[in-house]
């Protein structure tokens, strides 16, 4: 019988050999393991590496919850940034970003042959502006009407890098304000096309249809949709012929929430008078006031409302019979009566929603005016921007700074 100590030593040696043998990896096993790790890392980088290379986003902690909601609302329109292309042709800028001419490519092999011209909007590099632009895109995505500009695509960079960019349908005629500026006011009188009252009413009726659709729609909270920036610069045309053009309402920004670029000359008194005290609530009646200012713009063929007036001057004008917007020459009586009704007290303004056969329906009144003028030669004439003030407060002969709340 072997000694007990020898048996114990032998057992320990066997155990040590078994442990060493089990933990040993052959060189080939090491190579295979390292290669597998490399392949996994490569596949991950191919899938997620683009996000790693992107610049760090702005501080978005306060907006995380809202960003998730907006991403869900715009999920059906999200595309990779390679499918949205910007050109160097700047079309303009608004309260929350720039607008460029660009293209949207379909997801096909021949995508470069099937590109669609678009107006691409990109936000300023500030979190509050970025959220504002995404809010605008979410509002547009919920609306579907032939007289409202359609949203085509939203870049995924809007959420991955928090630099929102979305594409809207392209309208070759430009805005109504550009039409008045380029085709009317920048030309000699004998070169200007005749702008008939019926043609203007045709454009306004189409804008009114868009507002009717919006005011009868509801958001997720059951509140009425409002446009908040109804003006000639936001009425887009399919062509530069008012007699045959289709008008579409665009730019669904939130001007009330972005102070330094407030469209004060277009806003109603209930909004302007509350800017310095509280956050004003924009209601459908506010859109009706702005539509009245738009109608005045059309009757003057592109004049500036409240030209060279300060905010205090504009507030004083709210007490005047004509609200500070003088009646243009060659303006029909019923047309001017309609403008003044739009610029009346909030509860007396005509409505776009509701029964169309009602006397308070704005669309019915415009259609009646259109039927009375479509066979006539009634036309509008240019009203020049005139200011008799020479004081430095109004900055005569110099452009006004951006309007801001008091």
PDB file of N, CA, C and O in Angstrom, residues 142 213-225:
ATOM      1  N   UNK A 142     -49.442  66.212 -40.853  1.00  0.00           N
ATOM      2  CA  UNK A 142     -50.811  65.841 -40.505  1.00  0.00           C
ATOM      3  C   UNK A 142     -51.837  66.431 -41.462  1.00  0.00           C
ATOM      4  O   UNK A 142     -53.022  66.110 -41.361  1.00  0.00           O
ATOM      5  N   UNK A 213     -59.931  74.033 -44.240  1.00  0.00           N
ATOM      6  CA  UNK A 213     -59.511  72.668 -43.923  1.00  0.00           C
ATOM      7  C   UNK A 213     -58.753  72.628 -42.598  1.00  0.00           C
ATOM      8  O   UNK A 213     -58.980  71.754 -41.748  1.00  0.00           O
ATOM      9  N   UNK A 214     -57.852  73.592 -42.381  1.00  0.00           N
ATOM     10  CA  UNK A 214     -57.073  73.620 -41.151  1.00  0.00           C
ATOM     11  C   UNK A 214     -57.950  73.892 -39.942  1.00  0.00           C
ATOM     12  O   UNK A 214     -57.833  73.220 -38.905  1.00  0.00           O
ATOM     13  N   UNK A 215     -58.833  74.880 -40.046  1.00  0.00           N
ATOM     14  CA  UNK A 215     -59.653  75.252 -38.895  1.00  0.00           C
ATOM     15  C   UNK A 215     -60.668  74.175 -38.540  1.00  0.00           C
ATOM     16  O   UNK A 215     -61.155  74.153 -37.395  1.00  0.00           O
ATOM     17  N   UNK A 216     -60.995  73.310 -39.470  1.00  0.00           N
ATOM     18  CA  UNK A 216     -61.924  72.218 -39.168  1.00  0.00           C
ATOM     19  C   UNK A 216     -61.202  70.945 -38.750  1.00  0.00           C
ATOM     20  O   UNK A 216     -61.848  69.955 -38.413  1.00  0.00           O
ATOM     21  N   UNK A 217     -59.870  70.971 -38.787  1.00  0.00           N
ATOM     22  CA  UNK A 217     -59.081  69.823 -38.329  1.00  0.00           C
ATOM     23  C   UNK A 217     -58.764  69.995 -36.848  1.00  0.00           C
ATOM     24  O   UNK A 217     -58.928  71.062 -36.271  1.00  0.00           O
ATOM     25  N   UNK A 218     -58.279  68.931 -36.228  1.00  0.00           N
ATOM     26  CA  UNK A 218     -57.933  68.939 -34.819  1.00  0.00           C
ATOM     27  C   UNK A 218     -56.582  68.271 -34.615  1.00  0.00           C
ATOM     28  O   UNK A 218     -56.226  67.333 -35.338  1.00  0.00           O
ATOM     29  N   UNK A 219     -55.839  68.776 -33.631  1.00  0.00           N
ATOM     30  CA  UNK A 219     -54.573  68.133 -33.306  1.00  0.00           C
ATOM     31  C   UNK A 219     -54.803  67.025 -32.289  1.00  0.00           C
ATOM     32  O   UNK A 219     -55.944  66.677 -31.973  1.00  0.00           O
ATOM     33  N   UNK A 220     -53.731  66.466 -31.761  1.00  0.00           N
ATOM     34  CA  UNK A 220     -53.850  65.340 -30.827  1.00  0.00           C
ATOM     35  C   UNK A 220     -54.559  65.725 -29.539  1.00  0.00           C
ATOM     36  O   UNK A 220     -55.121  64.866 -28.849  1.00  0.00           O
ATOM     37  N   UNK A 221     -54.539  66.995 -29.191  1.00  0.00           N
ATOM     38  CA  UNK A 221     -55.191  67.462 -27.967  1.00  0.00           C
ATOM     39  C   UNK A 221     -56.609  67.959 -28.208  1.00  0.00           C
ATOM     40  O   UNK A 221     -57.240  68.469 -27.281  1.00  0.00           O
ATOM     41  N   UNK A 222     -57.087  67.823 -29.451  1.00  0.00           N
ATOM     42  CA  UNK A 222     -58.434  68.270 -29.771  1.00  0.00           C
ATOM     43  C   UNK A 222     -58.553  69.739 -30.071  1.00  0.00           C
ATOM     44  O   UNK A 222     -59.665  70.253 -30.225  1.00  0.00           O
ATOM     45  N   UNK A 223     -57.432  70.450 -30.177  1.00  0.00           N
ATOM     46  CA  UNK A 223     -57.457  71.878 -30.470  1.00  0.00           C
ATOM     47  C   UNK A 223     -57.476  72.122 -31.977  1.00  0.00           C
ATOM     48  O   UNK A 223     -56.981  71.306 -32.760  1.00  0.00           O
ATOM     49  N   UNK A 224     -58.018  73.263 -32.370  1.00  0.00           N
ATOM     50  CA  UNK A 224     -58.068  73.619 -33.783  1.00  0.00           C
ATOM     51  C   UNK A 224     -56.674  73.969 -34.302  1.00  0.00           C
ATOM     52  O   UNK A 224     -55.867  74.580 -33.598  1.00  0.00           O
ATOM     53  N   UNK A 225     -56.417  73.573 -35.535  1.00  0.00           N
ATOM     54  CA  UNK A 225     -55.178  73.980 -36.189  1.00  0.00           C
ATOM     55  C   UNK A 225     -55.303  75.443 -36.611  1.00  0.00           C
ATOM     56  O   UNK A 225     -56.362  75.884 -37.063  1.00  0.00           O
TER      57      UNK A 225
END
